[in-house]
Each structure stands twice: as C-alpha cells, then as structure tokens.
Amino acid sequence: MPSLYAWLRRNPRLVDGALALLLIYPGGARLLVTLPFTLGMVVPIVFRRAYPAAAFAAVIAVGALQVLLLRRPIGADLSVLVVLYTLAAYRPRRISLRGLAICLAGAAVATWRWHPVHPVDGLYTVGVETALFGGPVLLAWLLGDSARWRRGYYQALEEKAARLERERDAQALVAAAAERTRIAREIHDVVAHNVSVMVVQADGAAFALDGSPQRAREALGAISATGRRALAEMRSLLGVLRDPASRDVDLAAGPELGPQPGIDELGELLGQARAAGLPVSLTVSGVPRPVPEGEALAVYRVVQESLTNVRKHAGPGATAAVSLGYAGEGLVIRVGDDGRGPGGAGPDGDGHGLTGMRERIELYGGSVRIGPRPGGGYEVVARLPLALEPA
C-alpha cells in the first residue's frame, strides 16, 4: 500500500485522468447533445493540479453554458465540485472564497433554471433544491481549504525540521573546530615544553660527554625522565579522546588518568626548568586564594609556554622570574627574562604558543600582553579577572 500511494503521488496526471473518465456519464439518446458539455467539463480535470485557477474557470464557463442551453443536469456537473476543491486546496483563501461565491450563485441559478417555481410548492421547493445543490459545493470548499491548511502545516514542520538539522550540523562543526583547537593547544603546550627541556639537556650532555661524564649521565637521566613525563601526559591527553572499547588498557581498572596541572604544580614546573639549566624564581604577592580548575590550568600553561620560549630564544646565561599577584580584581601572572636573544619570553617561531596562550586567558575574560622589557629581555603579563573567594 505505501508503494502504491507513492506511485500515485508520482503520477498525478494519470490519477486525474482516471477521475475524468469516471465523470463521463453516457447520456443515451442525448449523448450527441451533452457530449460537448461533458468533454468541456471533464478535460480540465486532467490539468487541475498544475493550473487550478484556469481549470476552475474553464469548468465554470462550460457549466454556465450548460445551465443556459440544457434543461437538466448531467453527470459531468460533479466536475464543479472537483475544481472547487482543487482551487481551495492549492490557492490562497481569498481566491477560493471567490470561487465558492461563484459556485453558490451558480447553484441558485441552476435550481431556478431547471426547476422553476410552481404555485403549489412555491419557495419551499426552491429552498430545498438550492440546499441540495449548494451543500455539496460548501462541503467541497471546506475539504479543500482544510487540505490546504494541513499541507501548509506539514510544510512548515518539514522546513523547521530541515532548519534545525542544518543548525545542528553547523553547531557540530563549530564544536568540532573548537575541540580540535583545544586539543591542538594542549598537545602543543605539552610537547613544546618537554621537547625543549630534552633538547637543552641533550646539548649539555654532548658538551660534557668528554670532560665530565658524570654530568653527561645526569643530563641523559633528565632526558629520560622528561621523555617519560611527556609520554605520560600525552597518554593522559589522548586517552580521553579514544573510544573506551578501543583502549589497550584494563577496562575494569579504568584508564590511568590524573588531574590537570594547576598552580600547585608550578613548583615542579620550575624545578624542571632549573634542572634544564634555566635559573628561575617564583614570587607570590597578595593573599593566595582558591582558583577554579580551568583558570588554574590556564595559569600553568601560560607559565609553561613562557619558560619554554625563554629557553628557546633568550640565549645563554639568561634568567627568568615568575610572579603571581593576587588582588581584589583577579590574578596577574608575570613571566620575564633578562636575556639578549631575539625573542626572549615572546612568541615562538610559528606563533602557536602565543595564540594558545591568548586563547586560554581570553576564554575566561582575561588579557595577555607581551613585549620587551626596558632593561632587556621580554615579559609576558596575563590578567585573569577572577572572583577570588576568601582563603
């Protein structure tokens, strides 16, 4: 049945042609007289969907001639109901109401023409016959108008569903782009910091290999520890991206995930920098307050990226200073160096570090300023407008 209905919808002209054949009523001896009127009223039925107003006008014109020239109705008069239904279903109501008025007036004229008033039955018979003619006309218009309203309602639902689907796809694309940016930022921060430490240690081991084997072994040990730490951080980051069913871990024990680093881990971060040969100090001013996890991670990554750039650009012998300033309006993070290199704590060569730093801070309504210091070197100043709670 659904396939038959679909086929009928794909071939409306055939359906209307079959309906037109059903409306052809053989008139016996009167066939030659009624045939022109019959054809004139049923042929427009075939084209009623494509041209509803034109089909209605053609049927009404032929019907008017029939009322004037013939003395009784014919089977093809039902075409008036079909084209009125089509007009109400496919055209605006203001147009179909005019068609309804024309059909009702035509019903009254046909009643008067085919059944003139007699003194015996009088206006009662005329009223009954007019109702019999006009009732189907009114019913056909109501059915067509209802079909038009339902079609418009379903079309609005389909358009709304399509619009919601497009919005959903657009939101999914935006969310995916934002997630890719966040993942790229995290991977950059983890890889750039640890790899820069390993490069510095490897260079030191190469210089100390002949003259100081002990220092070379210490540097190689630091490289090994830093590499393991980088792998652990990468494993933790990529673990949340995998499908749990595809992880090569014990699902019963759960993935080995840890909390994201924050302000409390800055001491360990600075220890790594010192072990890599970069003298760095930490200063805290104001009263330390609890910082939300997201903002704490942003602080950690800003310091991490800044120290990475100091090692890459500040040159040999440079020192760095990290300060955290707690105030009523928020937290100020400063990372500066006294290097004479081309970049200092400024952006790395490809700009991803500075971009990620700004994105992290601006995500929480803060700002980042970077530039040379008056006495030499570079400085990164990040401000976070935190609603700091009392300690």
Coordinates of C-alpha atoms in Angstrom, one line a residue:
M1 CA 0.0 0.0 0.0
P2 CA 2.7 2.6 0.7
S3 CA 4.4 1.8 -2.6
L4 CA 1.0 2.3 -4.4
Y5 CA 0.5 5.6 -2.7
A6 CA 3.9 6.7 -3.6
W7 CA 3.3 5.7 -7.2
L8 CA 0.1 7.7 -7.3
R9 CA 1.9 10.7 -5.9
R10 CA 4.5 10.5 -8.6
N11 CA 1.8 10.3 -11.4
P12 CA -0.9 12.8 -10.5
R13 CA -1.8 13.3 -14.2
L14 CA -2.8 9.7 -14.5
V15 CA -4.9 9.8 -11.4
D16 CA -6.7 12.9 -12.6
G17 CA -7.2 11.3 -16.0
A18 CA -8.9 8.3 -14.4
L19 CA -11.1 10.7 -12.3
A20 CA -12.1 12.5 -15.5
L21 CA -13.1 9.2 -17.1
L22 CA -15.3 8.4 -14.1
L23 CA -17.1 11.7 -14.6
I24 CA -18.1 11.0 -18.2
Y25 CA -21.8 9.9 -17.9
P26 CA -23.3 8.4 -21.0
G27 CA -26.4 10.3 -21.8
G28 CA -28.1 7.7 -24.1
A29 CA -30.1 9.5 -26.8
R30 CA -28.9 12.8 -25.6
L31 CA -25.2 11.8 -26.0
L32 CA -24.6 14.0 -29.0
V33 CA -26.2 17.0 -27.2
T34 CA -24.4 16.5 -23.9
L35 CA -21.0 15.3 -25.2
P36 CA -19.5 18.8 -25.9
F37 CA -20.5 20.0 -22.4
T38 CA -19.2 16.7 -20.9
L39 CA -15.9 17.0 -22.6
G40 CA -15.6 20.7 -21.8
M41 CA -16.1 20.0 -18.1
V42 CA -14.0 16.8 -17.6
V43 CA -11.0 17.6 -19.7
P44 CA -9.8 20.5 -17.4
I45 CA -9.9 17.9 -14.5
V46 CA -6.7 16.4 -16.0
F47 CA -4.8 19.7 -15.6
R48 CA -6.4 20.8 -12.3
R49 CA -3.3 20.4 -10.1
A50 CA -1.0 22.3 -12.5
Y51 CA -3.5 25.0 -13.3
P52 CA -6.2 25.1 -10.6
A53 CA -7.5 28.6 -11.4
A54 CA -7.6 28.0 -15.2
A55 CA -9.3 24.6 -14.8
F56 CA -11.9 26.2 -12.4
A57 CA -12.6 29.0 -14.9
A58 CA -13.0 26.5 -17.8
V59 CA -15.4 24.3 -15.9
I60 CA -17.5 27.2 -14.7
A61 CA -17.7 28.7 -18.2
V62 CA -18.9 25.4 -19.7
G63 CA -21.2 24.9 -16.8
A64 CA -22.8 28.3 -17.3
L65 CA -23.4 27.4 -21.0
Q66 CA -25.0 24.1 -19.9
V67 CA -27.3 25.9 -17.5
L68 CA -28.4 28.2 -20.2
L69 CA -28.8 25.7 -23.0
L70 CA -29.8 22.4 -21.4
R71 CA -32.9 21.6 -19.4
R72 CA -31.5 19.1 -16.9
P73 CA -28.1 18.4 -15.2
I74 CA -25.6 15.9 -16.4
G75 CA -23.1 13.6 -14.6
A76 CA -20.2 15.9 -15.6
D77 CA -21.6 18.6 -13.3
L78 CA -19.6 16.9 -10.5
S79 CA -16.5 18.5 -12.1
V80 CA -17.6 21.7 -10.4
L81 CA -17.1 20.2 -7.0
V82 CA -13.7 18.8 -8.0
V83 CA -12.3 22.0 -9.4
L84 CA -13.6 24.0 -6.4
Y85 CA -11.9 21.6 -4.1
T86 CA -8.7 22.0 -6.1
L87 CA -9.0 25.8 -6.0
A88 CA -9.4 25.8 -2.2
A89 CA -6.6 23.3 -1.7
Y90 CA -3.9 24.9 -4.0
R91 CA -4.7 28.6 -3.9
P92 CA -5.0 31.3 -1.2
R93 CA -8.2 31.5 0.7
R94 CA -9.1 34.9 -0.7
I95 CA -9.2 33.4 -4.2
S96 CA -11.0 30.2 -3.2
L97 CA -13.7 32.3 -1.4
R98 CA -14.5 34.0 -4.7
G99 CA -14.8 30.6 -6.3
L100 CA -17.1 29.5 -3.6
A101 CA -19.4 32.5 -4.1
I102 CA -19.5 31.8 -7.9
C103 CA -20.4 28.2 -7.3
L104 CA -23.1 29.0 -4.8
A105 CA -24.6 31.6 -7.1
G106 CA -24.4 29.1 -10.0
A107 CA -26.3 26.5 -7.8
A108 CA -29.1 29.0 -7.2
V109 CA -29.3 29.9 -10.9
A110 CA -29.3 26.2 -11.9
T111 CA -32.1 25.5 -9.4
W112 CA -34.2 28.3 -10.8
R113 CA -33.4 27.3 -14.4
W114 CA -34.0 23.6 -14.1
H115 CA -36.8 23.7 -11.5
P116 CA -38.9 26.8 -12.0
V117 CA -41.2 27.9 -9.1
H118 CA -44.7 26.5 -9.2
P119 CA -47.6 27.9 -7.2
V120 CA -48.1 24.6 -5.4
D121 CA -44.7 24.0 -3.9
G122 CA -43.5 27.6 -4.1
L123 CA -40.3 28.8 -2.5
Y124 CA -40.0 25.8 -0.2
T125 CA -39.1 23.5 -3.0
V126 CA -36.6 26.1 -4.4
G127 CA -35.0 26.4 -1.0
V128 CA -34.7 22.6 -0.6
E129 CA -33.2 22.1 -4.0
T130 CA -30.9 25.1 -3.6
A131 CA -29.6 23.5 -0.4
L132 CA -29.2 20.2 -2.2
F133 CA -27.1 21.9 -4.8
G134 CA -25.2 24.3 -2.5
G135 CA -24.5 21.8 0.3
P136 CA -22.0 19.7 -1.7
V137 CA -20.5 22.9 -3.0
L138 CA -19.8 24.2 0.5
L139 CA -18.5 20.8 1.6
A140 CA -16.1 20.6 -1.3
W141 CA -14.7 24.0 -0.4
L142 CA -14.3 23.1 3.3
L143 CA -12.5 19.9 2.4
G144 CA -10.1 21.8 0.0
D145 CA -9.5 24.6 2.5
S146 CA -8.7 22.0 5.2
A147 CA -6.3 20.2 2.8
R148 CA -4.5 23.5 2.1
W149 CA -4.1 24.2 5.8
R150 CA -2.8 20.8 6.5
R151 CA -0.4 21.0 3.6
G152 CA 0.9 24.3 4.8
Y153 CA 1.2 23.0 8.4
Y154 CA 3.2 19.9 7.3
Q155 CA 5.4 22.0 5.0
A156 CA 6.2 24.3 7.9
L157 CA 7.1 21.3 10.1
E158 CA 9.4 20.0 7.4
E159 CA 11.1 23.4 6.9
K160 CA 11.5 23.7 10.7
A161 CA 13.0 20.2 10.9
A162 CA 15.3 20.9 8.0
R163 CA 16.4 24.2 9.6
L164 CA 17.0 22.5 13.0
E165 CA 19.0 19.9 11.2
R166 CA 21.2 22.5 9.5
E167 CA 21.7 24.3 12.8
R168 CA 22.6 21.1 14.5
D169 CA 25.2 20.3 11.8
A170 CA 26.6 23.8 12.0
Q171 CA 26.8 23.6 15.8
A172 CA 28.5 20.3 15.5
L173 CA 31.1 21.7 13.1
V174 CA 31.7 24.7 15.4
A175 CA 32.0 22.4 18.4
A176 CA 34.4 20.1 16.5
A177 CA 36.5 23.0 15.4
A178 CA 36.7 24.3 19.0
E179 CA 37.6 20.9 20.3
R180 CA 40.3 20.5 17.6
T181 CA 41.7 23.9 18.6
R182 CA 41.7 22.9 22.3
I183 CA 43.4 19.6 21.7
A184 CA 46.0 21.2 19.4
R185 CA 46.7 23.8 22.2
E186 CA 47.1 21.1 24.8
I187 CA 49.4 19.0 22.7
H188 CA 51.4 22.0 21.7
D189 CA 51.9 23.0 25.3
V190 CA 52.9 19.5 26.4
V191 CA 55.2 18.7 23.5
A192 CA 56.9 22.1 23.2
H193 CA 57.8 22.3 26.9
N194 CA 59.1 18.8 27.3
V195 CA 60.9 18.7 24.0
S196 CA 62.6 22.0 24.7
V197 CA 63.9 20.6 28.0
M198 CA 65.1 17.4 26.3
V199 CA 66.9 19.5 23.6
V200 CA 68.7 21.6 26.2
Q201 CA 69.7 18.6 28.2
A202 CA 70.9 16.8 25.1
D203 CA 73.1 19.8 24.1
G204 CA 74.6 19.9 27.6
A205 CA 75.3 16.1 27.6
A206 CA 77.0 16.5 24.3
F207 CA 79.4 19.2 25.6
A208 CA 80.0 17.4 28.9
L209 CA 80.4 13.9 27.4
D210 CA 84.3 14.0 27.3
G211 CA 85.2 16.4 30.1
S212 CA 82.5 15.4 32.7
P213 CA 81.0 12.0 32.2
Q214 CA 79.0 12.3 35.4
R215 CA 77.2 15.5 34.3
A216 CA 76.6 13.8 30.9
R217 CA 75.0 10.8 32.7
E218 CA 72.8 13.2 34.8
A219 CA 71.7 15.1 31.7
L220 CA 70.8 11.8 30.0
G221 CA 68.9 10.8 33.1
A222 CA 67.0 14.1 32.9
I223 CA 66.2 13.5 29.3
S224 CA 64.9 10.0 30.0
A225 CA 62.7 11.3 32.9
T226 CA 61.4 14.2 30.8
G227 CA 60.6 11.9 27.9
R228 CA 58.7 9.6 30.2
R229 CA 56.8 12.5 31.7
A230 CA 55.9 13.8 28.2
L231 CA 54.7 10.3 27.2
A232 CA 52.6 10.1 30.3
E233 CA 51.0 13.5 29.6
M234 CA 50.3 12.6 26.0
R235 CA 48.8 9.2 27.0
S236 CA 46.6 11.0 29.5
L237 CA 45.5 13.6 26.9
L238 CA 44.9 11.1 24.1
G239 CA 43.2 8.6 26.5
V240 CA 40.1 10.8 26.8
L241 CA 39.9 11.0 23.0
R242 CA 39.7 7.3 22.4
D243 CA 36.7 5.1 22.4
P244 CA 36.8 3.2 25.7
A245 CA 36.2 0.0 23.7
S246 CA 39.4 0.5 21.7
R247 CA 41.7 1.4 24.6
D248 CA 44.5 -1.2 25.2
V249 CA 44.0 -0.9 28.9
D250 CA 42.3 -2.8 31.6
L251 CA 38.8 -1.5 31.4
A252 CA 37.9 -2.9 34.8
A253 CA 40.6 -0.9 36.4
G254 CA 39.8 2.2 34.3
P255 CA 42.2 4.5 32.4
E256 CA 45.1 5.9 34.2
L257 CA 44.1 9.5 34.2
G258 CA 45.2 12.2 36.6
P259 CA 44.1 15.7 37.3
Q260 CA 45.2 18.6 35.1
P261 CA 48.1 20.6 36.4
G262 CA 47.4 23.9 38.2
I263 CA 49.0 26.5 40.3
D264 CA 50.1 23.9 42.9
E265 CA 52.2 22.2 40.3
L266 CA 54.2 25.4 39.4
G267 CA 56.9 24.4 41.8
E268 CA 57.5 21.1 39.9
L269 CA 57.4 23.0 36.6
L270 CA 60.1 25.5 37.8
G271 CA 62.2 22.6 39.2
Q272 CA 62.2 21.1 35.7
A273 CA 63.3 24.4 34.2
R274 CA 66.1 24.7 36.8
A275 CA 67.2 21.1 36.1
A276 CA 67.4 22.1 32.4
G277 CA 69.8 24.9 33.3
L278 CA 67.5 27.9 33.4
P279 CA 67.7 29.8 36.7
V280 CA 64.1 30.9 37.5
S281 CA 62.5 32.4 40.6
L282 CA 58.9 32.5 41.9
T283 CA 57.3 35.4 43.7
V284 CA 53.8 35.4 45.1
S285 CA 52.2 38.7 46.3
G286 CA 48.9 39.3 48.0
V287 CA 46.9 36.6 49.8
P288 CA 46.7 33.4 47.8
R289 CA 43.1 32.4 47.2
P290 CA 41.5 29.3 45.7
V291 CA 41.4 29.4 41.9
P292 CA 39.0 27.3 39.8
E293 CA 40.5 24.4 37.9
G294 CA 40.0 25.8 34.5
E295 CA 41.7 29.1 35.3
A296 CA 44.4 27.3 37.3
L297 CA 45.3 25.2 34.2
A298 CA 45.4 28.4 32.1
V299 CA 47.9 29.9 34.6
Y300 CA 50.0 26.8 34.5
R301 CA 50.1 26.7 30.7
V302 CA 51.0 30.4 30.4
V303 CA 54.0 29.9 32.7
Q304 CA 55.0 26.7 30.9
E305 CA 54.8 28.3 27.5
S306 CA 56.7 31.4 28.6
L307 CA 59.5 29.4 30.2
T308 CA 59.7 27.3 27.0
N309 CA 60.2 30.4 24.9
V310 CA 62.8 31.7 27.3
R311 CA 64.9 28.6 26.8
K312 CA 64.4 28.8 23.0
H313 CA 65.0 32.5 22.5
A314 CA 66.6 34.2 25.4
G315 CA 70.1 33.0 24.8
P316 CA 72.8 31.5 27.1
G317 CA 73.0 32.8 30.6
A318 CA 69.5 34.2 30.8
T319 CA 67.5 34.0 33.9
A320 CA 63.7 34.1 34.3
A321 CA 61.3 35.4 37.0
V322 CA 57.7 34.3 37.6
S323 CA 55.4 36.3 39.8
L324 CA 51.8 35.7 40.8
G325 CA 49.9 38.7 42.1
Y326 CA 46.6 38.2 43.9
A327 CA 44.4 41.2 44.1
G328 CA 40.7 42.0 44.6
E329 CA 40.1 42.3 40.8
G330 CA 41.8 39.0 40.0
L331 CA 45.2 37.4 39.4
V332 CA 48.2 38.8 37.5
I333 CA 50.8 36.4 36.1
R334 CA 54.2 37.8 35.0
V335 CA 57.0 35.9 33.4
G336 CA 60.0 37.8 32.4
D337 CA 63.7 37.2 31.5
D338 CA 66.9 39.2 31.1
G339 CA 68.1 37.5 28.0
R340 CA 69.5 39.2 25.0
G341 CA 68.2 36.8 22.4
P342 CA 65.9 37.6 19.6
G343 CA 62.6 36.6 21.3
G344 CA 63.0 36.1 25.0
A345 CA 59.7 35.1 26.5
G346 CA 58.0 36.3 23.4
P347 CA 56.1 34.2 20.9
D348 CA 57.8 31.1 19.4
G349 CA 58.6 31.0 15.7
D350 CA 55.3 29.6 14.4
G351 CA 53.1 31.7 16.7
H352 CA 51.1 28.7 18.0
G353 CA 52.3 29.2 21.6
L354 CA 51.2 32.8 21.8
T355 CA 47.9 32.1 20.1
G356 CA 47.2 29.3 22.6
M357 CA 48.2 31.5 25.5
R358 CA 45.8 34.2 24.4
E359 CA 43.0 31.8 23.8
R360 CA 43.3 30.3 27.2
I361 CA 43.3 33.6 29.0
E362 CA 40.6 35.2 26.9
L363 CA 38.4 32.2 27.4
Y364 CA 38.0 33.4 31.0
G365 CA 37.7 37.1 30.1
G366 CA 41.3 37.9 30.7
S367 CA 44.0 39.5 28.5
V368 CA 47.7 38.9 27.6
R369 CA 50.3 41.5 26.9
I370 CA 53.8 40.6 25.7
G371 CA 56.8 42.8 24.8
P372 CA 60.4 43.8 25.5
R373 CA 61.4 44.9 29.0
P374 CA 63.1 48.3 29.4
G375 CA 66.3 46.7 30.8
G376 CA 66.4 43.9 28.2
G377 CA 64.6 40.7 27.7
Y378 CA 60.9 40.0 27.3
E379 CA 58.0 39.8 29.6
V380 CA 54.6 38.2 29.4
V381 CA 51.8 39.7 31.5
A382 CA 48.5 37.8 31.8
R383 CA 45.5 39.1 33.8
L384 CA 42.6 36.9 34.9
P385 CA 39.5 38.7 36.3
L386 CA 38.8 36.1 38.9
A387 CA 36.1 36.3 41.5
L388 CA 38.5 35.2 44.2
E389 CA 36.9 33.7 47.3
P390 CA 38.3 34.2 50.8
A391 CA 41.0 31.7 51.8

